[in-house]
PDB file of C-alpha atoms and ligand atoms in Angstrom:
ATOM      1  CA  UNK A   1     116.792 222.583 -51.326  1.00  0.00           C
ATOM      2  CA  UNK A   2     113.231 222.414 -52.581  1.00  0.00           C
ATOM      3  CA  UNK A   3     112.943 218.237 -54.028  1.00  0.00           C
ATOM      4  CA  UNK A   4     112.425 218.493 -57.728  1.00  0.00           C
ATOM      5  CA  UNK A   5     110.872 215.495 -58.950  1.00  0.00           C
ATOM      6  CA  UNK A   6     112.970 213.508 -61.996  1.00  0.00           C
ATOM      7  CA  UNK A   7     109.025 213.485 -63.837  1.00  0.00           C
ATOM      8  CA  UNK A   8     109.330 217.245 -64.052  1.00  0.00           C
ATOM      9  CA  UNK A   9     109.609 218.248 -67.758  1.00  0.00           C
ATOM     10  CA  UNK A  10     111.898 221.387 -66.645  1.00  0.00           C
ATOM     11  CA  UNK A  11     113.257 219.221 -63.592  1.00  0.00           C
ATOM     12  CA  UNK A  12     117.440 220.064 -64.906  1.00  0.00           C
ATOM     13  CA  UNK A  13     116.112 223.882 -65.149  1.00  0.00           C
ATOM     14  CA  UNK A  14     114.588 223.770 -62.093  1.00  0.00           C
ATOM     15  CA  UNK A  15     117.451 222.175 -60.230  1.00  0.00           C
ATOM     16  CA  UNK A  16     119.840 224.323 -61.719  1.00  0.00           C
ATOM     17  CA  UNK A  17     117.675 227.237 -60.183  1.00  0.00           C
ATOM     18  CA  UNK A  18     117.894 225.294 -56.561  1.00  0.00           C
ATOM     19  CA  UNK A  19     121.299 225.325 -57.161  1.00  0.00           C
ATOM     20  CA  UNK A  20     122.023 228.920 -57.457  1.00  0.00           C
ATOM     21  CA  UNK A  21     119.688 229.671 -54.245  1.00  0.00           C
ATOM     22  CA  UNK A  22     121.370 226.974 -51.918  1.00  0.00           C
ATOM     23  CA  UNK A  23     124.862 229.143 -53.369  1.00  0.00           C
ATOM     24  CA  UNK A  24     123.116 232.442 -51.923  1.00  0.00           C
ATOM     25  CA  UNK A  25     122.315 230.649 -48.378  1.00  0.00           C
ATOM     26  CA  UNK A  26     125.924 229.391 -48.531  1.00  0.00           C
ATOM     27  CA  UNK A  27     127.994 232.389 -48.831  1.00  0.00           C
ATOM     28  CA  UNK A  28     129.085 231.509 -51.985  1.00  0.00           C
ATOM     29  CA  UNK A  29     126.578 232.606 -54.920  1.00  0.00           C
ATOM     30  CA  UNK A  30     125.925 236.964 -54.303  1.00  0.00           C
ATOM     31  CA  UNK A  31     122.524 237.659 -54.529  1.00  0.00           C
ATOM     32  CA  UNK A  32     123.147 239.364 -57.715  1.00  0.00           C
ATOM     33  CA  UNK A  33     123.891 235.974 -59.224  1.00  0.00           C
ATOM     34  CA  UNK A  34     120.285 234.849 -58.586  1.00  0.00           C
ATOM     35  CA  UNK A  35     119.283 237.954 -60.866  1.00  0.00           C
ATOM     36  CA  UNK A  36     121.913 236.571 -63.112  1.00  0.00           C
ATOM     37  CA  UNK A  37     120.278 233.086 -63.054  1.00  0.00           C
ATOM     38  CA  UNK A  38     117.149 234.113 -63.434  1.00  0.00           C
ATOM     39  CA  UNK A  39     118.419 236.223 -67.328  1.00  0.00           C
ATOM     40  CA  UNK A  40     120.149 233.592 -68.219  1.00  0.00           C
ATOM     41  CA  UNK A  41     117.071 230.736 -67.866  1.00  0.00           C
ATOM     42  CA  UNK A  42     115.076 232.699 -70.092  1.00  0.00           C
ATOM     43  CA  UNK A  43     117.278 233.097 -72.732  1.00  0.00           C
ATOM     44  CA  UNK A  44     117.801 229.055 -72.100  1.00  0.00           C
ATOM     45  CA  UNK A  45     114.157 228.371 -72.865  1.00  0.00           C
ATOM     46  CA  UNK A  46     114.548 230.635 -75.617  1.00  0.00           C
ATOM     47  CA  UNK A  47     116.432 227.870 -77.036  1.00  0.00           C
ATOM     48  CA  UNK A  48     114.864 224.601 -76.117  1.00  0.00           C
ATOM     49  CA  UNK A  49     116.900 224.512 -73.266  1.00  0.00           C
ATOM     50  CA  UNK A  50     119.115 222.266 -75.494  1.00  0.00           C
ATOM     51  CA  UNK A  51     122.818 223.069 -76.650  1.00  0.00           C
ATOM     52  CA  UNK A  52     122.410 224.612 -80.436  1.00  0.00           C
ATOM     53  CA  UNK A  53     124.478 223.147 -83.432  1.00  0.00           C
ATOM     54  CA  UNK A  54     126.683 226.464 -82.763  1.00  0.00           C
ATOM     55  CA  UNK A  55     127.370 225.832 -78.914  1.00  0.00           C
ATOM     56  CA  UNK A  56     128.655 222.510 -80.222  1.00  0.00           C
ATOM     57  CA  UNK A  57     131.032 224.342 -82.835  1.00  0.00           C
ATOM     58  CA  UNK A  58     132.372 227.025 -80.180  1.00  0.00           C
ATOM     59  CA  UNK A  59     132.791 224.509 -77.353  1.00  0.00           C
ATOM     60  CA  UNK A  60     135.195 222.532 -80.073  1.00  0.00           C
ATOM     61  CA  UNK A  61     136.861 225.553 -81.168  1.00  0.00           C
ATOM     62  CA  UNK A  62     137.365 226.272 -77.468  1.00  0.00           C
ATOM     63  CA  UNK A  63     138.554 223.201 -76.299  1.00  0.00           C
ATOM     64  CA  UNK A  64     141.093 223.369 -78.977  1.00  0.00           C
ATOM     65  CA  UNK A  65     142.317 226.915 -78.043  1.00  0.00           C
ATOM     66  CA  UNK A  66     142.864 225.955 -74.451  1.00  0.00           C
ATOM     67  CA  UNK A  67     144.490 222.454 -75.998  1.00  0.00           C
ATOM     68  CA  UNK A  68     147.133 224.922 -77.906  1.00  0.00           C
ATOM     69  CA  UNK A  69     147.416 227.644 -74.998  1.00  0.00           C
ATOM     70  CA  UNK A  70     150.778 227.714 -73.258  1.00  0.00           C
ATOM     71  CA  UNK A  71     149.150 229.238 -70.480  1.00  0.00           C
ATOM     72  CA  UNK A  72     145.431 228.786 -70.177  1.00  0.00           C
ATOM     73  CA  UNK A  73     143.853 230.037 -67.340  1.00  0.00           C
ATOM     74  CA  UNK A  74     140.232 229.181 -65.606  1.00  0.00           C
ATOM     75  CA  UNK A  75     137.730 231.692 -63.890  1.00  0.00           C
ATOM     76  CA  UNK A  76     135.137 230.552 -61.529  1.00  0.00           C
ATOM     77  CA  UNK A  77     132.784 233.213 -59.852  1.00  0.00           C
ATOM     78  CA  UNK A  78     129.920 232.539 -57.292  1.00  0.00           C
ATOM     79  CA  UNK A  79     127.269 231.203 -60.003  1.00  0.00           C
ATOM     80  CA  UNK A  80     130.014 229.107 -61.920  1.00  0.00           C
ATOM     81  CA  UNK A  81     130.692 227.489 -58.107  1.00  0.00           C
ATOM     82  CA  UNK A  82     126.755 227.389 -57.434  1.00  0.00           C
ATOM     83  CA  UNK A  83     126.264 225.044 -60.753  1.00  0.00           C
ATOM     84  CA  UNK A  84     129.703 223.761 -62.063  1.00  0.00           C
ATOM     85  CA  UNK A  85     132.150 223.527 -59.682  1.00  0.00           C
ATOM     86  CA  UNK A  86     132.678 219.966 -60.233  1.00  0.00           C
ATOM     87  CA  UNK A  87     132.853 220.081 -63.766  1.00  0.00           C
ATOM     88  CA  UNK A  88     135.325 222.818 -63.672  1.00  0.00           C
ATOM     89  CA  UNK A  89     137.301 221.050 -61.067  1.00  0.00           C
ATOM     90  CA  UNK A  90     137.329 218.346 -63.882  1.00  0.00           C
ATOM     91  CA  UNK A  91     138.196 220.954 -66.373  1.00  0.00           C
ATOM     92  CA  UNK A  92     141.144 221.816 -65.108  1.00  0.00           C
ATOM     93  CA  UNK A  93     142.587 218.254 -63.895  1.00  0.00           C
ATOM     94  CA  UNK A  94     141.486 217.482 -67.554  1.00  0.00           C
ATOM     95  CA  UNK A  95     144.046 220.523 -68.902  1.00  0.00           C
ATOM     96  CA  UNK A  96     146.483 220.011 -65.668  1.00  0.00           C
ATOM     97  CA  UNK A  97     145.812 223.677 -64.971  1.00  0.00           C
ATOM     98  CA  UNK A  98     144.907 225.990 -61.664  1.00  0.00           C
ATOM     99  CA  UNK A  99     141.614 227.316 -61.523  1.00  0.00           C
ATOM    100  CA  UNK A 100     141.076 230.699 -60.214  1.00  0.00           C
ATOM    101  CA  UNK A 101     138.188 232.445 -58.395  1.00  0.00           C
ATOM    102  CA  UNK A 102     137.628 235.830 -59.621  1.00  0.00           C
ATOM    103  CA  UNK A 103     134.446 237.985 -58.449  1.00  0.00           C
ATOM    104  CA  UNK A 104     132.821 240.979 -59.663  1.00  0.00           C
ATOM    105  CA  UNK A 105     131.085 241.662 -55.943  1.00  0.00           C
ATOM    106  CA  UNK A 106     134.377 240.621 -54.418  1.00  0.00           C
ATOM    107  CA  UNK A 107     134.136 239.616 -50.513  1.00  0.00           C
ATOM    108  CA  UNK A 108     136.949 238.078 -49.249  1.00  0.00           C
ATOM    109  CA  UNK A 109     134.844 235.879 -47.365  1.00  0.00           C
ATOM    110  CA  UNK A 110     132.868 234.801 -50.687  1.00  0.00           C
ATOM    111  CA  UNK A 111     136.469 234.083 -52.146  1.00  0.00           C
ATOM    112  CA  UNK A 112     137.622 231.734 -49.434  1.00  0.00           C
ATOM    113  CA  UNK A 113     133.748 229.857 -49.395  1.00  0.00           C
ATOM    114  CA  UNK A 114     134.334 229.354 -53.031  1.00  0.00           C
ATOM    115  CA  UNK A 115     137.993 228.512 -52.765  1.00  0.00           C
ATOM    116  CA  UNK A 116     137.323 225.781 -50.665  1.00  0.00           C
ATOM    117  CA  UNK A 117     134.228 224.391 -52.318  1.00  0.00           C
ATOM    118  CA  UNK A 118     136.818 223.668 -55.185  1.00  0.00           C
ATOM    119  CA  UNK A 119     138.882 221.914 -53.311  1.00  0.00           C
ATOM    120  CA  UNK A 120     136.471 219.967 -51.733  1.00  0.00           C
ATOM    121  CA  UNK A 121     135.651 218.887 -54.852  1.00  0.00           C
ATOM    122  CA  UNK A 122     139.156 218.041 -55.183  1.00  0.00           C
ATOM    123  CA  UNK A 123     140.880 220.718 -57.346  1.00  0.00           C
ATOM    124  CA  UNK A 124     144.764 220.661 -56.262  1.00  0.00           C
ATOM    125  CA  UNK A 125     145.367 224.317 -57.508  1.00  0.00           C
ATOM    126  CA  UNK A 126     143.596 227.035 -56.604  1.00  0.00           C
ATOM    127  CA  UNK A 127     144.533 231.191 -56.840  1.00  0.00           C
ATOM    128  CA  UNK A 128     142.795 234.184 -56.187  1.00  0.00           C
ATOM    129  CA  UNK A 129     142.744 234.280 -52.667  1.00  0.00           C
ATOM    130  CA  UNK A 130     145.539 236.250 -52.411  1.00  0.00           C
ATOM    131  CA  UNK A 131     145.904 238.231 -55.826  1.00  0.00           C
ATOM    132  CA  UNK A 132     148.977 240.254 -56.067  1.00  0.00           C
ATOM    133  CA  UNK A 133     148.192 242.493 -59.395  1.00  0.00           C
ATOM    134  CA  UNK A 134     145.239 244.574 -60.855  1.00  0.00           C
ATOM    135  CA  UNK A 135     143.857 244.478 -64.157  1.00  0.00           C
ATOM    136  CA  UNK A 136     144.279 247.646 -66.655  1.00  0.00           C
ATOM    137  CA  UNK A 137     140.821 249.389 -66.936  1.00  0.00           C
ATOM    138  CA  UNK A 138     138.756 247.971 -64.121  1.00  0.00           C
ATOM    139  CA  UNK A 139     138.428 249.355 -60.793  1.00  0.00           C
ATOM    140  CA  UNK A 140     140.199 248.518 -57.657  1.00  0.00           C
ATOM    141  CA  UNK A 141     137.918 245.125 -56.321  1.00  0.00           C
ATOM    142  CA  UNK A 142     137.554 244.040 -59.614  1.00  0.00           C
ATOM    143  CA  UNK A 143     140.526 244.308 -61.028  1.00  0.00           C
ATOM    144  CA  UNK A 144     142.335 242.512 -58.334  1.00  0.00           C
ATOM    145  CA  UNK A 145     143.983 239.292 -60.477  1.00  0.00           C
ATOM    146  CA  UNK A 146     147.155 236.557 -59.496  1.00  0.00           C
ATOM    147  CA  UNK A 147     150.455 236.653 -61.428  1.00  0.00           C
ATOM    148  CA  UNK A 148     150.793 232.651 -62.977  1.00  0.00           C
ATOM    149  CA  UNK A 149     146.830 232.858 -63.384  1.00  0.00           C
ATOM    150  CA  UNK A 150     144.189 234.791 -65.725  1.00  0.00           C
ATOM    151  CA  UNK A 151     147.216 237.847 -65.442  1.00  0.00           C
ATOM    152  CA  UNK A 152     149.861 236.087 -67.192  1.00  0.00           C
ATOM    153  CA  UNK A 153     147.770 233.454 -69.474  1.00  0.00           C
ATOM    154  CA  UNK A 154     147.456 233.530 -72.961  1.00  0.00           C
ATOM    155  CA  UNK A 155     143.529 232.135 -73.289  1.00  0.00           C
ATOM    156  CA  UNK A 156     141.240 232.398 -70.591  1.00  0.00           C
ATOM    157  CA  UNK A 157     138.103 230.647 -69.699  1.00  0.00           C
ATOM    158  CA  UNK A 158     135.436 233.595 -68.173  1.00  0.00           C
ATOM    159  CA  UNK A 159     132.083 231.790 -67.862  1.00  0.00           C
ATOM    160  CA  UNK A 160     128.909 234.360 -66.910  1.00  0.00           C
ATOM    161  CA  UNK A 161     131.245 237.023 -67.029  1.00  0.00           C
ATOM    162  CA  UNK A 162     130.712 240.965 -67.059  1.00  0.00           C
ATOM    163  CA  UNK A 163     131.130 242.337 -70.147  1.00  0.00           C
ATOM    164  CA  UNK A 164     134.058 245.186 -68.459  1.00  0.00           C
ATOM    165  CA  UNK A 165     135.871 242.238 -67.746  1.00  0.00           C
ATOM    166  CA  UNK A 166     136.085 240.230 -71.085  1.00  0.00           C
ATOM    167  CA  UNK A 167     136.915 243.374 -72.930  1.00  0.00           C
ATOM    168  CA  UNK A 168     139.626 244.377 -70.186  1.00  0.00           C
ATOM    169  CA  UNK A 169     141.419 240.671 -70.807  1.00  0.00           C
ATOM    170  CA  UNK A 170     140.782 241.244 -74.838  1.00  0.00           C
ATOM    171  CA  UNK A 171     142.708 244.399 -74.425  1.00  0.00           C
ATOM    172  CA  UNK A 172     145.615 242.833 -72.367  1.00  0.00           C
ATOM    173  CA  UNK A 173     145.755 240.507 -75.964  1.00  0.00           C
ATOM    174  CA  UNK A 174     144.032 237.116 -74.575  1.00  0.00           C
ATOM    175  CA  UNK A 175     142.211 235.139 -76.053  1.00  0.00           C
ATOM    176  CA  UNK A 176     138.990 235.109 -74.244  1.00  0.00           C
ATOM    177  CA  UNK A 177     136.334 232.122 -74.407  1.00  0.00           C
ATOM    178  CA  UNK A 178     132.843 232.922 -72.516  1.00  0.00           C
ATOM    179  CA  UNK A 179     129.904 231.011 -71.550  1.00  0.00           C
ATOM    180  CA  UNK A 180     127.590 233.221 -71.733  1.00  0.00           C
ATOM    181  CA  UNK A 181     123.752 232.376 -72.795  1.00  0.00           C
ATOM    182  CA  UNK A 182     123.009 235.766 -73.870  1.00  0.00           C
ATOM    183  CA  UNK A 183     123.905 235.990 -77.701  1.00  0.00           C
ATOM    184  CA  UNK A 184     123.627 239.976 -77.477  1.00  0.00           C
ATOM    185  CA  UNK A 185     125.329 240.570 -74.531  1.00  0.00           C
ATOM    186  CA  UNK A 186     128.833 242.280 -74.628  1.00  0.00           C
ATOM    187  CA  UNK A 187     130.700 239.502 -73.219  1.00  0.00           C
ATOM    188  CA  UNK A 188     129.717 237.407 -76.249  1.00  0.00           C
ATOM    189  CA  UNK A 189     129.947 239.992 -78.603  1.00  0.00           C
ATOM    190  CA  UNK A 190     133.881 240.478 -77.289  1.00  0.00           C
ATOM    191  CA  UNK A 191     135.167 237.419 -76.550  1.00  0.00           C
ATOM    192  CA  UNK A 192     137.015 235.441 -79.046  1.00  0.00           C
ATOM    193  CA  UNK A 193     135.073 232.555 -79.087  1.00  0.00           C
ATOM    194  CA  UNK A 194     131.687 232.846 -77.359  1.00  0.00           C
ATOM    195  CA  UNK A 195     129.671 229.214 -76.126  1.00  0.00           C
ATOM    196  CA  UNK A 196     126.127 230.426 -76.450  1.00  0.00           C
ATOM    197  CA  UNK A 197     125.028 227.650 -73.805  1.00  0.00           C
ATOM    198  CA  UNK A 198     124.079 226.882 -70.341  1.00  0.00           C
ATOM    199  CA  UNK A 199     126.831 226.209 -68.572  1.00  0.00           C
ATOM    200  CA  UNK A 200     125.718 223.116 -66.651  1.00  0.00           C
ATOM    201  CA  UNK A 201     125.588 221.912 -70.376  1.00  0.00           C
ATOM    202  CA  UNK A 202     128.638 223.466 -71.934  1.00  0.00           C
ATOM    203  CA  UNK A 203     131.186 222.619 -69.387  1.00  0.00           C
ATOM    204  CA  UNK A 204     130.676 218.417 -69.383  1.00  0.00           C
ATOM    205  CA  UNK A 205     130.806 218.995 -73.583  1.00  0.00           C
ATOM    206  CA  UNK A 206     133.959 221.228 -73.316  1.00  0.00           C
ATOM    207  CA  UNK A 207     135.311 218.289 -70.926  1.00  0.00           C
ATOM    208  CA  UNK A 208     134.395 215.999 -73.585  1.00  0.00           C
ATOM    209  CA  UNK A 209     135.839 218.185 -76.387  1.00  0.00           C
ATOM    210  CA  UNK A 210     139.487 218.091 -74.962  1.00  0.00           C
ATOM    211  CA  UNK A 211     139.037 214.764 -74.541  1.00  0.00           C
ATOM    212  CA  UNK A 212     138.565 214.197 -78.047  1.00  0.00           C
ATOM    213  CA  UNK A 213     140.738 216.774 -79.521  1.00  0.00           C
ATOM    214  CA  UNK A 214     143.773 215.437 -77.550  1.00  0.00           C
ATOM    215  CA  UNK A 215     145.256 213.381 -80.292  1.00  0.00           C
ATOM    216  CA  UNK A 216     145.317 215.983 -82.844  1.00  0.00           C
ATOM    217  CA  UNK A 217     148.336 217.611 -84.403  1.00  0.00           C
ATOM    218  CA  UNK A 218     148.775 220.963 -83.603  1.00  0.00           C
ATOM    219  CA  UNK A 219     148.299 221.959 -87.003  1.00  0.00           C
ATOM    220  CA  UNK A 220     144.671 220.546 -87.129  1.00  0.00           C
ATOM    221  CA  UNK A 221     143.740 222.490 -83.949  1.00  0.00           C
ATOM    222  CA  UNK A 222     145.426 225.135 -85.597  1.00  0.00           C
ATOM    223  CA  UNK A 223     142.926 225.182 -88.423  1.00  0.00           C
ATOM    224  CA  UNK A 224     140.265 224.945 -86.691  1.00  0.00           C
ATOM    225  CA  UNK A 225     141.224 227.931 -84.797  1.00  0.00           C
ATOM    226  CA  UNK A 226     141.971 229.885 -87.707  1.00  0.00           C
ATOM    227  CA  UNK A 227     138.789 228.829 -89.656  1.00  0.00           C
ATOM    228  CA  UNK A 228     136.380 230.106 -87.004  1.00  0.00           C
ATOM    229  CA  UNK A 229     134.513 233.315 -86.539  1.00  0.00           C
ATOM    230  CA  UNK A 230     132.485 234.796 -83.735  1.00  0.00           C
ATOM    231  CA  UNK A 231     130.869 237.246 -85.762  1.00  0.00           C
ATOM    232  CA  UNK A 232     129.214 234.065 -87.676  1.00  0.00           C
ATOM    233  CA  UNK A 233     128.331 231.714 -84.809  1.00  0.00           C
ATOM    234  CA  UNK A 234     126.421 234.380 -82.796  1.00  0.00           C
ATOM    235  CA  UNK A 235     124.539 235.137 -85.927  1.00  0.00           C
ATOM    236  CA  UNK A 236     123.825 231.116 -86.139  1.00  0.00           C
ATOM    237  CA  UNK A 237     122.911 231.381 -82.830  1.00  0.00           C
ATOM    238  CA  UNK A 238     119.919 234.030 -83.621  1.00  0.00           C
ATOM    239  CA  UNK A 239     119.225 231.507 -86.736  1.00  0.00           C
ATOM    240  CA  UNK A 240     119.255 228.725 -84.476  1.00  0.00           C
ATOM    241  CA  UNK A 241     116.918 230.796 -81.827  1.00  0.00           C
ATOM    242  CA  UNK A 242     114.426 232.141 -84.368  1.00  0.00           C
ATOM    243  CA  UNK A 243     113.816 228.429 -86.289  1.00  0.00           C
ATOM    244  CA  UNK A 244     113.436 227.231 -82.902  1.00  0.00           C
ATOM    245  CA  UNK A 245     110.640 229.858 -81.476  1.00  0.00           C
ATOM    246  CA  UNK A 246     109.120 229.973 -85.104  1.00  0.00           C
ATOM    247  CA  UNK A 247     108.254 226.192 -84.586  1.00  0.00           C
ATOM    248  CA  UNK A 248     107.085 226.944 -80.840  1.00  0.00           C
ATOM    249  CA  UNK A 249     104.964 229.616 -82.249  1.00  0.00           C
ATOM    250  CA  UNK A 250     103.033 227.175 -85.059  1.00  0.00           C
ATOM    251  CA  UNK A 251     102.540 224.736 -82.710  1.00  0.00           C
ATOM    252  CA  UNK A 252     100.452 226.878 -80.914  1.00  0.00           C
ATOM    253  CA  UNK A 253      97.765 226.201 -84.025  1.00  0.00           C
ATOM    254  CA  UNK A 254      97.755 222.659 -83.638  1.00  0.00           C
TER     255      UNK A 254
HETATM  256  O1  LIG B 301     130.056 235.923 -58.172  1.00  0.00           O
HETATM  257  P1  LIG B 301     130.326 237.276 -58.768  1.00  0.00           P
HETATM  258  O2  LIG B 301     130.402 238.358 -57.752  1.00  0.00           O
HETATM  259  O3  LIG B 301     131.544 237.278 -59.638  1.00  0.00           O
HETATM  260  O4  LIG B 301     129.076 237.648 -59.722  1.00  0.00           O
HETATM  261  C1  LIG B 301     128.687 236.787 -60.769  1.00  0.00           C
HETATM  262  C2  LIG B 301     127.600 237.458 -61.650  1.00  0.00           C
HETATM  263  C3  LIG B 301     127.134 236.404 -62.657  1.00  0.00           C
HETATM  264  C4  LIG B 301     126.431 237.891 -60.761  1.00  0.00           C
HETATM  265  C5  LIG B 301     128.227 238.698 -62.360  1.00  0.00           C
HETATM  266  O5  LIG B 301     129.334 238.298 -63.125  1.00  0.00           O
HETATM  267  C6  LIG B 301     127.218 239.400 -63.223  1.00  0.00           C
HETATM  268  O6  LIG B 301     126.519 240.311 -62.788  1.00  0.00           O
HETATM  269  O7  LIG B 301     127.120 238.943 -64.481  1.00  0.00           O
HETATM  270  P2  LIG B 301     126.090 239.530 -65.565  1.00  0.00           P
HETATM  271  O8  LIG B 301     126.614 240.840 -66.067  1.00  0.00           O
HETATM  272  O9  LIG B 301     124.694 239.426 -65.055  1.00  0.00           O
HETATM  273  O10 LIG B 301     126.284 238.495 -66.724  1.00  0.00           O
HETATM  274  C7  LIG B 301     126.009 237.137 -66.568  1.00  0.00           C
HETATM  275  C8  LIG B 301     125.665 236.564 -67.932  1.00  0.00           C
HETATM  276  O11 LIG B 301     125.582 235.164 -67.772  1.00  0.00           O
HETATM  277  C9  LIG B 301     124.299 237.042 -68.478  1.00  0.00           C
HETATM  278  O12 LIG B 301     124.425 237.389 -69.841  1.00  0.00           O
HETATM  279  C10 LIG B 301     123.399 235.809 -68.340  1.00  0.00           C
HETATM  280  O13 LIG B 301     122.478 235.702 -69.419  1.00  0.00           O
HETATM  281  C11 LIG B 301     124.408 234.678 -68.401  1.00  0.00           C
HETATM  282  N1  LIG B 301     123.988 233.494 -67.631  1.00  0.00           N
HETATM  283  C12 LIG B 301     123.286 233.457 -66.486  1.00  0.00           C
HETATM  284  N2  LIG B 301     123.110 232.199 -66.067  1.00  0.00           N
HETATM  285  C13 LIG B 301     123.744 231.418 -66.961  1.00  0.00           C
HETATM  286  C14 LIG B 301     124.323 232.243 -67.965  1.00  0.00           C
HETATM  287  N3  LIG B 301     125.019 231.757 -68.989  1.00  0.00           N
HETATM  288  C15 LIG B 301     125.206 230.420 -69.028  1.00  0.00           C
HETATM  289  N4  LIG B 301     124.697 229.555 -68.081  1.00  0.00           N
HETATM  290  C16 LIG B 301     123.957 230.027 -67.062  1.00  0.00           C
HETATM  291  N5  LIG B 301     123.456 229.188 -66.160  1.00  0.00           N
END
């Protein structure tokens, strides 16, 4: 990995970006991903590179949709492993839930580096290695899915997902939550609640969030379920993106 030094004012951006390479020369990140990277950092600096007040709303609402799940489910694809697996690791000990590795350029050999990079990192639980059902609507490599995983559960976690995907698990009646830092794309447009965020951000908040939302009676996570609405945080989200560049753009006269 290039050294990025701390002084750098882009330095988490730019280690993010190491990140995602190292993933590439490990077998675990497909070289698609660094195409994916590189999207998703430029709609990051379209926002500060800062989580937005709505981020902060959908990461609650999400963390209190997994809290009330009976069966919540976690993906984790080559970029998610490149830059979270940690956090995600921490995730799911957090929700005392598998994770599961689920790839849209599916190798096996990609599924077993990533598979054991989580437990390296000391997840107990993890599927996908061996899947044992397909997924209505996708074809045959990427449908491929576990039975007691993101098959059978009731909310699912997709960060930087495909937008095929997220609309096949709407369809199967899930509740979907993305990471996705695209506000246009179709994966937030479909899911139920989308975290407009990076995800090197949004994961340590949604840690956080269950953390916090714990104690709460099911009937308060229940409202604030109920009370939220895609539709209006992506348009925030554009709000948020346009006051933000708007300011960028008048500071150019000073
Ligand atoms: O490992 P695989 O084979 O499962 O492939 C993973 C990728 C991400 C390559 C695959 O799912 C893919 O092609 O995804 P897309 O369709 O490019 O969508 C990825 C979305 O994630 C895009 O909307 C990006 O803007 C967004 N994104 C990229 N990097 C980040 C991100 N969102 C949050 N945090 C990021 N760091």
């Amino acid at each position: 990995m290039t050294e990025i030094p701390k002084s750098h004012p882009r330095y988490a951006s730019l280690v993010a970006r190491e990140r995602v390479a190292a993933g590439v020369k490990e077998g675990i990140t497909s070289v698609q991903g660094l195409i994916a990277q590189g999207r998703g950092e430029a709609f990051d600096y379209l926002i500060g590179e800062l989580t937005l007040p709505s981020a902060l709303k959908a990461t609650r609402t999400a963390a209190a949709l997994l809290l009330l799940a009976e069966r919540p489910a976690l993906s984790v694809n080559g970029n998610v492993a490149a830059l979270a697996s940690r956090e995600m690791v921490d995730l799911a000990a957090a929700l005392n839930i598998p994770l599961e590795v689920n790839l849209f350029h599916r190798t096996e050999e990609r599924v077993r580096l990533i598979a054991d990079r989580l437990r390296s990192q000391g997840a107990s639980e993890v599927l996908g290695e061996k899947t044992d059902v397909l997924i209505a609507g996708l074809d045959h490599s990427r449908a491929r899915a576990t039975r007691g995983g993101i098959f059978d559960a009731d909310v699912v976690l997709i960060p930087l997902e495909d937008g095929d995907r997220c609309e096949a698990l709407v369809a199967m009646g899930k509740k979907v939550i993305a990471i996705d830092l695209n506000p246009l794309s179709r994966t937030a447009r479909k899911a139920s609640v989308s975290i407009v965020d990076n995800i090197v951000r949004a994961v340590p908040n949604l840690i956080q969030a269950v953390r916090d939302l714990r104690g709460l009676e099911r009937s308060e996570l229940e409202r604030m379920v109920r009370e939220y609405d895609n539709k209006e945080t992506l348009q925030a989200v554009g709000e948020e993106m346009q006051s933000y560049l708007a300011e960028q753009f008048s500071a150019l006269d000073s």
